[in-house]
């Protein structure tokens, strides 16, 4: 059974970067943990975290709850950006 923290990290409504996390982990597994083989995946993950952190901070400043948009809401935000 997963810890509560681990479950939170797997929850698409809480963690906007589950797909990037999984892709990075898979790359590391597939490449015998050679980080330099997975640079693109690390970058995508970092950009994902940075992007949603910015959105979260903006929502916090504007008093919007929840601070992290739900998975559905995030999908709409991304679609609106093209």
PDB file of C-alpha atoms in Angstrom:
ATOM      1  CA  UNK A   1       0.000   0.000   0.000  1.00  0.00           C
ATOM      2  CA  UNK A   2       1.255   3.460  -0.923  1.00  0.00           C
ATOM      3  CA  UNK A   3       1.957   6.109   1.687  1.00  0.00           C
ATOM      4  CA  UNK A   4      -0.351   9.134   1.693  1.00  0.00           C
ATOM      5  CA  UNK A   5       2.465  11.219   0.215  1.00  0.00           C
ATOM      6  CA  UNK A   6       2.972   8.718  -2.613  1.00  0.00           C
ATOM      7  CA  UNK A   7      -0.776   8.657  -3.306  1.00  0.00           C
ATOM      8  CA  UNK A   8      -0.812  12.467  -3.517  1.00  0.00           C
ATOM      9  CA  UNK A   9       2.001  12.379  -6.068  1.00  0.00           C
ATOM     10  CA  UNK A  10      -0.035   9.920  -8.188  1.00  0.00           C
ATOM     11  CA  UNK A  11      -3.206  12.064  -7.965  1.00  0.00           C
ATOM     12  CA  UNK A  12      -3.675  13.927 -11.248  1.00  0.00           C
ATOM     13  CA  UNK A  13      -5.685  16.636  -9.475  1.00  0.00           C
ATOM     14  CA  UNK A  14      -2.793  17.374  -7.084  1.00  0.00           C
ATOM     15  CA  UNK A  15       0.261  16.676  -9.256  1.00  0.00           C
ATOM     16  CA  UNK A  16       0.043  18.219 -12.737  1.00  0.00           C
ATOM     17  CA  UNK A  17       3.255  16.472 -13.829  1.00  0.00           C
ATOM     18  CA  UNK A  18       2.434  12.778 -13.280  1.00  0.00           C
ATOM     19  CA  UNK A  19       2.990  11.980 -16.974  1.00  0.00           C
ATOM     20  CA  UNK A  20       6.374  13.762 -17.015  1.00  0.00           C
ATOM     21  CA  UNK A  21       7.405  12.004 -13.796  1.00  0.00           C
ATOM     22  CA  UNK A  22       6.481   8.601 -15.247  1.00  0.00           C
ATOM     23  CA  UNK A  23       8.257   9.293 -18.552  1.00  0.00           C
ATOM     24  CA  UNK A  24      11.424  10.352 -16.717  1.00  0.00           C
ATOM     25  CA  UNK A  25      11.347   7.270 -14.485  1.00  0.00           C
ATOM     26  CA  UNK A  26      10.798   4.988 -17.486  1.00  0.00           C
ATOM     27  CA  UNK A  27      13.688   6.629 -19.355  1.00  0.00           C
ATOM     28  CA  UNK A  28      15.982   6.139 -16.361  1.00  0.00           C
ATOM     29  CA  UNK A  29      14.883   2.485 -16.042  1.00  0.00           C
ATOM     30  CA  UNK A  30      15.358   1.863 -19.772  1.00  0.00           C
ATOM     31  CA  UNK A  31      18.803   3.502 -19.856  1.00  0.00           C
ATOM     32  CA  UNK A  32      20.351   1.916 -16.790  1.00  0.00           C
ATOM     33  CA  UNK A  33      20.067   5.184 -14.810  1.00  0.00           C
ATOM     34  CA  UNK A  34      22.350   7.168 -17.110  1.00  0.00           C
ATOM     35  CA  UNK A  35      21.002  10.667 -16.473  1.00  0.00           C
ATOM     36  CA  UNK A  36      22.538  12.148 -19.624  1.00  0.00           C
ATOM     37  CA  UNK A  37      20.354   9.827 -21.737  1.00  0.00           C
ATOM     38  CA  UNK A  38      17.206  11.406 -20.222  1.00  0.00           C
ATOM     39  CA  UNK A  39      18.038  15.112 -20.318  1.00  0.00           C
ATOM     40  CA  UNK A  40      14.982  15.941 -22.450  1.00  0.00           C
ATOM     41  CA  UNK A  41      12.688  14.190 -19.960  1.00  0.00           C
ATOM     42  CA  UNK A  42      14.203  16.047 -17.010  1.00  0.00           C
ATOM     43  CA  UNK A  43      13.749  19.327 -18.882  1.00  0.00           C
ATOM     44  CA  UNK A  44      10.096  18.586 -19.684  1.00  0.00           C
ATOM     45  CA  UNK A  45       9.469  17.732 -16.028  1.00  0.00           C
ATOM     46  CA  UNK A  46      11.234  20.897 -14.847  1.00  0.00           C
ATOM     47  CA  UNK A  47       9.258  23.054 -17.301  1.00  0.00           C
ATOM     48  CA  UNK A  48       6.003  21.402 -16.218  1.00  0.00           C
ATOM     49  CA  UNK A  49       6.730  22.092 -12.542  1.00  0.00           C
ATOM     50  CA  UNK A  50       7.774  25.680 -13.257  1.00  0.00           C
ATOM     51  CA  UNK A  51       4.682  26.389 -15.390  1.00  0.00           C
ATOM     52  CA  UNK A  52       2.141  25.024 -12.883  1.00  0.00           C
ATOM     53  CA  UNK A  53       3.967  26.556  -9.931  1.00  0.00           C
ATOM     54  CA  UNK A  54       3.551  29.945 -11.630  1.00  0.00           C
ATOM     55  CA  UNK A  55      -0.165  29.318 -12.158  1.00  0.00           C
ATOM     56  CA  UNK A  56      -0.506  28.229  -8.522  1.00  0.00           C
ATOM     57  CA  UNK A  57       1.237  31.354  -7.217  1.00  0.00           C
ATOM     58  CA  UNK A  58      -0.964  33.567  -9.405  1.00  0.00           C
ATOM     59  CA  UNK A  59      -4.121  31.839  -8.116  1.00  0.00           C
ATOM     60  CA  UNK A  60      -2.870  32.166  -4.526  1.00  0.00           C
ATOM     61  CA  UNK A  61      -2.303  35.913  -5.019  1.00  0.00           C
ATOM     62  CA  UNK A  62      -5.803  36.250  -6.509  1.00  0.00           C
ATOM     63  CA  UNK A  63      -7.360  34.226  -3.679  1.00  0.00           C
ATOM     64  CA  UNK A  64      -8.532  31.463  -6.040  1.00  0.00           C
ATOM     65  CA  UNK A  65      -9.199  28.066  -4.435  1.00  0.00           C
ATOM     66  CA  UNK A  66      -8.000  25.458  -4.943  1.00  0.00           C
ATOM     67  CA  UNK A  67      -4.585  26.902  -5.684  1.00  0.00           C
ATOM     68  CA  UNK A  68      -3.779  24.014  -8.036  1.00  0.00           C
ATOM     69  CA  UNK A  69      -6.387  23.725 -10.809  1.00  0.00           C
ATOM     70  CA  UNK A  70      -8.024  20.277 -11.141  1.00  0.00           C
ATOM     71  CA  UNK A  71      -6.881  17.970 -13.955  1.00  0.00           C
ATOM     72  CA  UNK A  72      -9.906  18.998 -16.079  1.00  0.00           C
ATOM     73  CA  UNK A  73      -9.308  22.679 -15.448  1.00  0.00           C
ATOM     74  CA  UNK A  74      -5.606  22.337 -16.350  1.00  0.00           C
ATOM     75  CA  UNK A  75      -6.544  20.631 -19.608  1.00  0.00           C
ATOM     76  CA  UNK A  76      -8.758  23.628 -20.492  1.00  0.00           C
ATOM     77  CA  UNK A  77      -5.972  26.075 -19.562  1.00  0.00           C
ATOM     78  CA  UNK A  78      -3.517  24.257 -21.840  1.00  0.00           C
ATOM     79  CA  UNK A  79      -6.058  24.053 -24.683  1.00  0.00           C
ATOM     80  CA  UNK A  80      -6.761  27.775 -24.415  1.00  0.00           C
ATOM     81  CA  UNK A  81      -3.045  28.429 -24.865  1.00  0.00           C
ATOM     82  CA  UNK A  82      -2.846  26.300 -28.013  1.00  0.00           C
TER      83      UNK A  82
END
